[in-house]
GROMACS .gro file of C-alpha atoms in nm:
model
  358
    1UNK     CA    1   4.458  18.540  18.316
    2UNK     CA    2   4.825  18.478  18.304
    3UNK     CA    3   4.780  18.103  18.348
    4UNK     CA    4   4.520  18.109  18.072
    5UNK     CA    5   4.681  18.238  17.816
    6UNK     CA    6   4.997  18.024  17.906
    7UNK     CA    7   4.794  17.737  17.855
    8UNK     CA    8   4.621  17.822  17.532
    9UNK     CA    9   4.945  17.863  17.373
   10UNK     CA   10   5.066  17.527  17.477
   11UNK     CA   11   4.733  17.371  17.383
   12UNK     CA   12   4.777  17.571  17.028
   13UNK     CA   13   5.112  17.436  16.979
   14UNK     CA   14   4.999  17.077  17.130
   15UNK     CA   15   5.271  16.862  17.298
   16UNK     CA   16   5.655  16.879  17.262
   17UNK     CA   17   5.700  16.632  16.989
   18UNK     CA   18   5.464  16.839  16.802
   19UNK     CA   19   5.615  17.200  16.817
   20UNK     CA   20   5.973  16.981  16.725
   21UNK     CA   21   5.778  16.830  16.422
   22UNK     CA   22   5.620  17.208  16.334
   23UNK     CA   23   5.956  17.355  16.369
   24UNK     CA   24   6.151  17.074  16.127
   25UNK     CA   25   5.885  17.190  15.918
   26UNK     CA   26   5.906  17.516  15.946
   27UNK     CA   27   6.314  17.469  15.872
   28UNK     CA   28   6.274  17.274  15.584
   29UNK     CA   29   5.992  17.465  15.416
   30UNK     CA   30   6.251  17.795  15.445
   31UNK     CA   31   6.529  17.600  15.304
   32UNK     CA   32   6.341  17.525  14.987
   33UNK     CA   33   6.265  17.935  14.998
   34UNK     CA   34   6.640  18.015  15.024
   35UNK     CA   35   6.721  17.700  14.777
   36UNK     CA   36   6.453  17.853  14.506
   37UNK     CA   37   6.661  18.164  14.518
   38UNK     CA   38   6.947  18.104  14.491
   39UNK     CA   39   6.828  17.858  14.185
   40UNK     CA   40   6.690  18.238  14.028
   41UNK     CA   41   7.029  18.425  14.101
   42UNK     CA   42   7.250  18.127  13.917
   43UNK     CA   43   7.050  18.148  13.598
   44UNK     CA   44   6.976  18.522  13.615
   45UNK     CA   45   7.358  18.521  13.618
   46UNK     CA   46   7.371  18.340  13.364
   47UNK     CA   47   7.150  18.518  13.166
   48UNK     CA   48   7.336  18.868  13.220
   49UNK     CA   49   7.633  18.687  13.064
   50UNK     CA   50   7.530  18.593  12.768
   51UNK     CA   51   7.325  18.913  12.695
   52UNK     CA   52   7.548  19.183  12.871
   53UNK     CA   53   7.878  19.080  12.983
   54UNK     CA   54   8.110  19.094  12.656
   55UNK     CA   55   7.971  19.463  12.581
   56UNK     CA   56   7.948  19.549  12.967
   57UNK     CA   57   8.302  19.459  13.004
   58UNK     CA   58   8.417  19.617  12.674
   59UNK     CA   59   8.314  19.992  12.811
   60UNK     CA   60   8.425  19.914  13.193
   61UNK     CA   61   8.784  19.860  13.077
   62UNK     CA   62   8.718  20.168  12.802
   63UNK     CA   63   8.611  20.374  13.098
   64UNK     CA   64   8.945  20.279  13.313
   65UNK     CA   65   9.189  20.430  13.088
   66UNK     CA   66   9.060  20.738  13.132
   67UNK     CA   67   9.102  20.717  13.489
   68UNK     CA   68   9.366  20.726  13.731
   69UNK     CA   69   9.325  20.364  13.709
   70UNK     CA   70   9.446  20.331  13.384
   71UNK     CA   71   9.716  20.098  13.465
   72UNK     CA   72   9.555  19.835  13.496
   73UNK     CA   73   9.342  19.827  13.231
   74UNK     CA   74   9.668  19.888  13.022
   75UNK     CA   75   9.840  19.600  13.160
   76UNK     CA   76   9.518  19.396  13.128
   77UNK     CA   77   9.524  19.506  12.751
   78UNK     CA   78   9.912  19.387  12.719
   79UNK     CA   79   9.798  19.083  12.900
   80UNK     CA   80   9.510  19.031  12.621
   81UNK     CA   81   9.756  19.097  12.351
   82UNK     CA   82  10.024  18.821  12.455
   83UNK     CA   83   9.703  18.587  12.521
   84UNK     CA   84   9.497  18.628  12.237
   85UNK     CA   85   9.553  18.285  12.090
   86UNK     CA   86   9.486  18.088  12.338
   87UNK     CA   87   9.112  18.047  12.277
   88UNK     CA   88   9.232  17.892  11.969
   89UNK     CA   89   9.462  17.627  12.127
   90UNK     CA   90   9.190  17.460  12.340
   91UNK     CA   91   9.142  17.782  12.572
   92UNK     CA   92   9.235  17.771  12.932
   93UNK     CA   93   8.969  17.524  13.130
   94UNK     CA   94   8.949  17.571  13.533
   95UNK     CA   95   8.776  17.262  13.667
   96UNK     CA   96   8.772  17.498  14.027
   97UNK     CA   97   8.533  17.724  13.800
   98UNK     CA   98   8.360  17.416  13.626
   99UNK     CA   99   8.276  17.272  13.971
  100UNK     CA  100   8.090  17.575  14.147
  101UNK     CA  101   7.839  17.530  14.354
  102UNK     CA  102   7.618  17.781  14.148
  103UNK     CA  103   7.603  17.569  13.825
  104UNK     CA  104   7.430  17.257  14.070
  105UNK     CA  105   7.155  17.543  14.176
  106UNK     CA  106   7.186  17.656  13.772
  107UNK     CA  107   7.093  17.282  13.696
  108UNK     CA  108   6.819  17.226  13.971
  109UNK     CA  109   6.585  17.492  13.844
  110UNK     CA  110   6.494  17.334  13.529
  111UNK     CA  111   6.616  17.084  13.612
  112UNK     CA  112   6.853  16.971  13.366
  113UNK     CA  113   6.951  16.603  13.295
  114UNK     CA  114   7.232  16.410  13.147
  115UNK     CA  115   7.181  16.110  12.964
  116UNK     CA  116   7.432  15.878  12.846
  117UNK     CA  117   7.345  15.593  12.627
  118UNK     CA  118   7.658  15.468  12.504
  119UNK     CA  119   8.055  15.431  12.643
  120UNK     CA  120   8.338  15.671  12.446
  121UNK     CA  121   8.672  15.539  12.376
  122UNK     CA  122   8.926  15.761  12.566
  123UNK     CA  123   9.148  15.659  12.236
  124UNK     CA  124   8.916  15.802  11.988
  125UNK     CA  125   8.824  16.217  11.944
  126UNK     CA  126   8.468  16.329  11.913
  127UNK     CA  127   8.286  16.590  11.789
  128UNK     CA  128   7.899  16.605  11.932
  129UNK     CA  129   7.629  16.756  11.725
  130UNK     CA  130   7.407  16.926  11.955
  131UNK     CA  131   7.029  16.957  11.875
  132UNK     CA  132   6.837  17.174  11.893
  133UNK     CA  133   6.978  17.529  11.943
  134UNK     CA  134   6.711  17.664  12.135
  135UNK     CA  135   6.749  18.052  12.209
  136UNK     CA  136   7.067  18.014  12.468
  137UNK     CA  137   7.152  17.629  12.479
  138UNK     CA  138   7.106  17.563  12.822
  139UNK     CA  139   7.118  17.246  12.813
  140UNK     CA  140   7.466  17.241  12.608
  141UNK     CA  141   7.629  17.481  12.854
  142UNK     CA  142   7.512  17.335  13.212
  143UNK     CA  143   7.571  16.923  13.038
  144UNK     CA  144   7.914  17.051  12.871
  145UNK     CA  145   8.033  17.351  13.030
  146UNK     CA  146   8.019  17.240  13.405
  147UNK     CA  147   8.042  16.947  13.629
  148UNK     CA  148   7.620  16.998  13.750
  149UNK     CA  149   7.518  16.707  13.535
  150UNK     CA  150   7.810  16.450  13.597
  151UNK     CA  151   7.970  16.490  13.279
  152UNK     CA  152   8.311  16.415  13.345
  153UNK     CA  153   8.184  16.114  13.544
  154UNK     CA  154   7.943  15.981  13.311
  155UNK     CA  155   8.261  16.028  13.023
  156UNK     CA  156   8.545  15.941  13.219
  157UNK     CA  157   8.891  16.040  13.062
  158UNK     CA  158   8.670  16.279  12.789
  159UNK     CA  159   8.730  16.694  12.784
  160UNK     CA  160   8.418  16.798  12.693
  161UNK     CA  161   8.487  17.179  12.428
  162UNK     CA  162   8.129  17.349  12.354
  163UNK     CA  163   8.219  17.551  12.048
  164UNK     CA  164   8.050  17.877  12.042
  165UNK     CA  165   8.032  18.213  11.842
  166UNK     CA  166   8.477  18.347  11.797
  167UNK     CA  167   8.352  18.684  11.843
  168UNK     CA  168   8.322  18.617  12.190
  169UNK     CA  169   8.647  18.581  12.273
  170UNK     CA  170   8.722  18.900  12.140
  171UNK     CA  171   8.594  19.091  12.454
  172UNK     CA  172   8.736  19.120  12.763
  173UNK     CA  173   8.741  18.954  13.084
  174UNK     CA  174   8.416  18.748  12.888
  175UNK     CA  175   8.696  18.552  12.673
  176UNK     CA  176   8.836  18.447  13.011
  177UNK     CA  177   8.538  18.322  13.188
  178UNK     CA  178   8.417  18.139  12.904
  179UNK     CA  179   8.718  17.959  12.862
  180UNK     CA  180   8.749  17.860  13.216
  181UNK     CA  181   8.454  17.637  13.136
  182UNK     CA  182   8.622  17.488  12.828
  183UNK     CA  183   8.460  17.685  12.549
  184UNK     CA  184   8.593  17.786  12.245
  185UNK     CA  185   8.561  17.921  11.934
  186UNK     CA  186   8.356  17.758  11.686
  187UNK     CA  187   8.623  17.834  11.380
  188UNK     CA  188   8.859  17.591  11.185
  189UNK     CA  189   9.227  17.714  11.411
  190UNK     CA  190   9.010  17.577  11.732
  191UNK     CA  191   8.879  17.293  11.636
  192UNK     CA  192   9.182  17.170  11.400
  193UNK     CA  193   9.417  17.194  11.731
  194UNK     CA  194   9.196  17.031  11.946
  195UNK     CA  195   9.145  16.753  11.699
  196UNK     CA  196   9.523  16.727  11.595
  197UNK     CA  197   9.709  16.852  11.804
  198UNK     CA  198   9.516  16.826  12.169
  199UNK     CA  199   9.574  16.400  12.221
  200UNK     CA  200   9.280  16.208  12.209
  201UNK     CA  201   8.938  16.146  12.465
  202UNK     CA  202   8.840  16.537  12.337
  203UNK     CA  203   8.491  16.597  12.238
  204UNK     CA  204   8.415  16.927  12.023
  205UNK     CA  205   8.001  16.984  12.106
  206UNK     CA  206   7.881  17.199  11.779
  207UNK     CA  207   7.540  17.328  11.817
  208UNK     CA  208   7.464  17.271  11.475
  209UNK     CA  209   7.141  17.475  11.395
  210UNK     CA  210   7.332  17.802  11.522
  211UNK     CA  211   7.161  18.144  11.451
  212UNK     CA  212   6.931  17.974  11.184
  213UNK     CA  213   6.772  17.730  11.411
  214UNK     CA  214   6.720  17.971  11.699
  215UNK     CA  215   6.547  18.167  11.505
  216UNK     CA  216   6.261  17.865  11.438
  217UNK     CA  217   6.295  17.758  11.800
  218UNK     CA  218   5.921  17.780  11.955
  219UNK     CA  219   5.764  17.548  12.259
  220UNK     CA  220   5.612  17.233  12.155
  221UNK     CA  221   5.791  17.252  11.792
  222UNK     CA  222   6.106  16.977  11.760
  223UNK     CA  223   6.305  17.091  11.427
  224UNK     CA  224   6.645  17.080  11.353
  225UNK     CA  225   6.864  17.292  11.062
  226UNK     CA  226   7.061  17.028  10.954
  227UNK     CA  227   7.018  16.899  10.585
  228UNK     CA  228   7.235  17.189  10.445
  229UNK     CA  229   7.478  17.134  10.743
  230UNK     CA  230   7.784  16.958  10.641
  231UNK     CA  231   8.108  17.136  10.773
  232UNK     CA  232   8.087  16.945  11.100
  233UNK     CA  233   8.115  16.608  10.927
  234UNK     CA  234   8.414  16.763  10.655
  235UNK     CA  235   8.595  16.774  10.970
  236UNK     CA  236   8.513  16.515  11.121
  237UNK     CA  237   8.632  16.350  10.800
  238UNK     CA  238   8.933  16.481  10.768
  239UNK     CA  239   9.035  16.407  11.160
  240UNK     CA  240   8.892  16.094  11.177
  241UNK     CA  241   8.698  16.200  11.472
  242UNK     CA  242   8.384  16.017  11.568
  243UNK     CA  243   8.030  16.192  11.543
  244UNK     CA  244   7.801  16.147  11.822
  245UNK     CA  245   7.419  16.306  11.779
  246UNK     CA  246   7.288  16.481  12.067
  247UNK     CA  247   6.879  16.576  12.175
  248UNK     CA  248   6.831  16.771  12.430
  249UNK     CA  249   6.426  16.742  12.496
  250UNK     CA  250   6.306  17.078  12.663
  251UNK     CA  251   6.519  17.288  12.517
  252UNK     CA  252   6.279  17.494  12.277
  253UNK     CA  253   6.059  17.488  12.615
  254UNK     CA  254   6.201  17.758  12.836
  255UNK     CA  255   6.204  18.040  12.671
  256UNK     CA  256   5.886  18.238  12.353
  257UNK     CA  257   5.980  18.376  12.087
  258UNK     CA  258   5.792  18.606  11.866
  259UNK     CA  259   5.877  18.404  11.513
  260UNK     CA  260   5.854  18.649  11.213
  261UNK     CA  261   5.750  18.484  10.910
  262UNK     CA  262   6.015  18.417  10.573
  263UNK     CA  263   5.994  18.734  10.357
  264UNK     CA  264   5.873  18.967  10.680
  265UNK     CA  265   6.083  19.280  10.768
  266UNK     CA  266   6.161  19.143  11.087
  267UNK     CA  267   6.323  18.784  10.916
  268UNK     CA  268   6.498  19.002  10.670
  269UNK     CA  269   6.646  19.176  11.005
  270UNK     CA  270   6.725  18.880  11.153
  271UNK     CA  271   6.890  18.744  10.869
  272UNK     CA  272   7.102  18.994  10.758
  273UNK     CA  273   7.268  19.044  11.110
  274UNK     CA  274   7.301  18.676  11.067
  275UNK     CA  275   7.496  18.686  10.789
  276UNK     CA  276   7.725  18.983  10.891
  277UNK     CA  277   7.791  18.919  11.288
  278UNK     CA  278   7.736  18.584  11.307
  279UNK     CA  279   7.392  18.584  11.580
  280UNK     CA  280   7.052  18.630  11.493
  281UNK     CA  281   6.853  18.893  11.704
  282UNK     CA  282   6.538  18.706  11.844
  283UNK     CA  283   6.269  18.878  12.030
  284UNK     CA  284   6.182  18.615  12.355
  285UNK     CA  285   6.050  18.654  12.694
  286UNK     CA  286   6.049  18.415  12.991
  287UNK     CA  287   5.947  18.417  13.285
  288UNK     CA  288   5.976  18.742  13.544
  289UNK     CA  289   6.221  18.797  13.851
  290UNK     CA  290   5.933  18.829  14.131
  291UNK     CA  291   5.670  18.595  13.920
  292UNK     CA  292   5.626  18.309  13.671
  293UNK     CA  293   5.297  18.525  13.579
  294UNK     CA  294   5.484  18.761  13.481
  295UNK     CA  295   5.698  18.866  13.159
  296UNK     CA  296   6.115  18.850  13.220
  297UNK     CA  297   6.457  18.752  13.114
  298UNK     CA  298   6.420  18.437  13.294
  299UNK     CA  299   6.371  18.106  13.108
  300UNK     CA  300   6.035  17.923  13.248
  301UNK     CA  301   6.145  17.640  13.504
  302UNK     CA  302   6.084  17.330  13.252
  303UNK     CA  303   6.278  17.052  13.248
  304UNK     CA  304   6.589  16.963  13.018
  305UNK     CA  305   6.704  16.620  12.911
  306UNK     CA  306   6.973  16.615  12.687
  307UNK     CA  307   7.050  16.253  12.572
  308UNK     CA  308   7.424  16.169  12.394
  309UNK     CA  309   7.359  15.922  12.102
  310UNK     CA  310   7.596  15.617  11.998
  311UNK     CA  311   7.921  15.716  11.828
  312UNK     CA  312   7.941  15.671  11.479
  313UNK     CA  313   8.261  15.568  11.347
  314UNK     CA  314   8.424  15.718  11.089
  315UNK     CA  315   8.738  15.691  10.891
  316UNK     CA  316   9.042  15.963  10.878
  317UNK     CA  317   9.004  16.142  10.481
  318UNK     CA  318   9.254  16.400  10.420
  319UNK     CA  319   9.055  16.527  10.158
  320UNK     CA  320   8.727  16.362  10.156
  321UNK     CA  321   8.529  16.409   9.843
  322UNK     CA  322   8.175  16.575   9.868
  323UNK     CA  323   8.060  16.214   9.834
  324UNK     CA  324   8.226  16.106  10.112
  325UNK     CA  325   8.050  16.443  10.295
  326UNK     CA  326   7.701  16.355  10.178
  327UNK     CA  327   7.767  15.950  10.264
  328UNK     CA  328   7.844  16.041  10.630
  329UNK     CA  329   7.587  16.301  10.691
  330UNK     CA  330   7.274  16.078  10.631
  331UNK     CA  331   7.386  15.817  10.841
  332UNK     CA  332   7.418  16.087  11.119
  333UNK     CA  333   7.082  16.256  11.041
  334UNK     CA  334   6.939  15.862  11.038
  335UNK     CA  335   7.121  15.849  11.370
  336UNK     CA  336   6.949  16.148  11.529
  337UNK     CA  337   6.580  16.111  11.420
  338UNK     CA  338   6.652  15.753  11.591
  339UNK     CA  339   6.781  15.886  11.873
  340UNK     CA  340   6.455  16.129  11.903
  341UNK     CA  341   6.193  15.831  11.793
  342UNK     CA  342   6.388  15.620  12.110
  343UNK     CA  343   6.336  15.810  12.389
  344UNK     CA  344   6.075  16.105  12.223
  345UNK     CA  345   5.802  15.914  12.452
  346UNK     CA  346   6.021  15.854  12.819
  347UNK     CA  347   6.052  16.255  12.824
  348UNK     CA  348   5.672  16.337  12.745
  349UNK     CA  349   5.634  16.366  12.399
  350UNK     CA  350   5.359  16.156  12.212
  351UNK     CA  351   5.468  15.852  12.018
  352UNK     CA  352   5.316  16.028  11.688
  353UNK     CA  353   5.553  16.286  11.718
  354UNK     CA  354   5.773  16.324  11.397
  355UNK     CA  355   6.125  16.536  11.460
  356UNK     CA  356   6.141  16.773  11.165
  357UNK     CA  357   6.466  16.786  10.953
  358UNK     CA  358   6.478  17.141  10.726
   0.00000   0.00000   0.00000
């Protein structure tokens, strides 16, 4: 009986090449398990960040100095005091932090792409108009916040900046990490230094939209808030720094949003935190932890393509007139709805489909 069943398991298996095929199999099949995972943990990370970490922090460190600890939340405090510019003077970028291994397993769950269409001039400064905002800009933080998606080689000799929301860098420890990536605040100080006073091959990315356009962000809807947008190009006037327009195709795809409709309760909520912090509160869902099926924090797994436009040159104003302003700004909104009518059909969208400019 012994015998038998020795030889039914061999005969199961089949011969030795076979169990060495079944178990490269089996090897590579719980790689991709272990790889999937560790894709979830990355953006779940991620996630937590955005949502939790600034307020998280801000009550850890509140909590500490009314322990025996409270030394070092003092001396952090000191430390935040003497530092507290420095988000403001192009911020404190760690390629070590830019170059974890976590933001390639961030980029591999959409995935996320980086698509370059034209060279930069290391000479010239930059300042990218990212479109649209989507509910976290994804795509602008894993293209322009980390090395996943090649940026630095795709743009050699150009420091990417993603400008984001100065009240960040008002909390603790949060300030920190987000400048390690090169963030910083979206405000006049930041950008004016960076732009001045930073040398040249520096590109400012400016999520245009902002709070507005997140609030409109839906899948299967491509709009942009950009027609009452000028400030970027004012400043790009008066540096003389080069705009470049930016699509990112996907981005309104990973995440629904319940959108209230203009003269609702829930708009008028929306906007008026809007207009007095700065962010619009959105209500979204994802996907779950355990299951797509399910409702979560997690964006859906779809894939992000964010495509950098051709520079468009323009000339150093000191004080450009609103002319000037208005003269600049439709030849960068002609420049994006090109853009999107170029390569609208390579990343899935029908031919007939018309970006929307409010």
């Amino acid at each position: 009986c012994k015998c038998n069943f020795i030889s039914f398991i061999f005969l199961s298996l089949g011969t030795g090449s076979n169990i060495l095929s079944s178990l490269h199999d089996l090897f590579w099949l719980l790689k991709s398990k272990v790889e999937k995972q560790l894709q979830i943990i990355s953006v779940l990370q991620w996630v937590l960040t955005f949502l939790v970490m600034g307020i998280a922090c801000t009550l850890i460190l509140m909590y500490i100095l009314c322990t025996d600890c409270w030394v070092i939340a003092a001396l952090y405090l000191a430390w935040l005091v003497f530092d507290w510019n420095t988000p403001k003077k192009g911020g404190r970028r760690s390629q070590w932090v830019r170059n974890w291994a976590i933001w390639r397993y961030f980029r591999d769950y959409f995935p996320i792409r980086l698509v370059k269409t034209h060279n930069l001039l290391t000479t010239r400064n930059y300042i990218f108009g990212y479109h649209p905002h989507g509910i976290m800009g994804l795509g602008a933080f894993c293209n322009f916040s980390t090395e996943a998606t090649g940026v630095s080689q795709k743009f050699p000799g150009i420091r990417p900046y993603l400008a984001t929301l100065a009240g960040n860098f008002r909390m603790p420890i949060l300030r920190d990490y987000l400048m390690s990536g090169g963030i910083c605040p979206v405000n006049r100080d930041s950008i004016d230094y960076i732009l001045s006073k930073n040398g040249s091959g520096n590109a400012i990315i400016i999520v245009v939209g902002g709070a507005a356009e997140s609030l409109n962000c839906t899948p299967g809807k491509n709009s942009v808030t950009l027609k009452n947008r000028k400030g970027f190009v004012k400043l790009a006037l008066r540096h003389g720094a080069d705009l470049v327009p930016v699509y990112s195709f996907g981005e309104n795809e990973v995440y629904k949003q319940v959108i209230f409709e203009e003269g609702s309760w829930g708009r008028w909520v929306q906007k008026k935190f809007q207009k007095h912090i700065g962010f619009a509160p959105c209500i979204f869902h994802g996907r779950g932890l355990f299951s797509s099926n399910t409702w979560g924090l997690l964006p859906y797994s779809k894939p992000i393509t964010t495509v950098v436009g051709e520079p468009i040159t323009i000339p150093k104003i000191d004080n450009p007139s609103q002319k000037d302003v208005d003269f600049y700004h439709s030849i960068y909104v002609d420049s994006l709805i090109k853009l999107f009518d170029k390569y609208k059909s390579r990343f899935g969208l029908p031919e007939t489909e018309v970006l929307e400019v409010n």
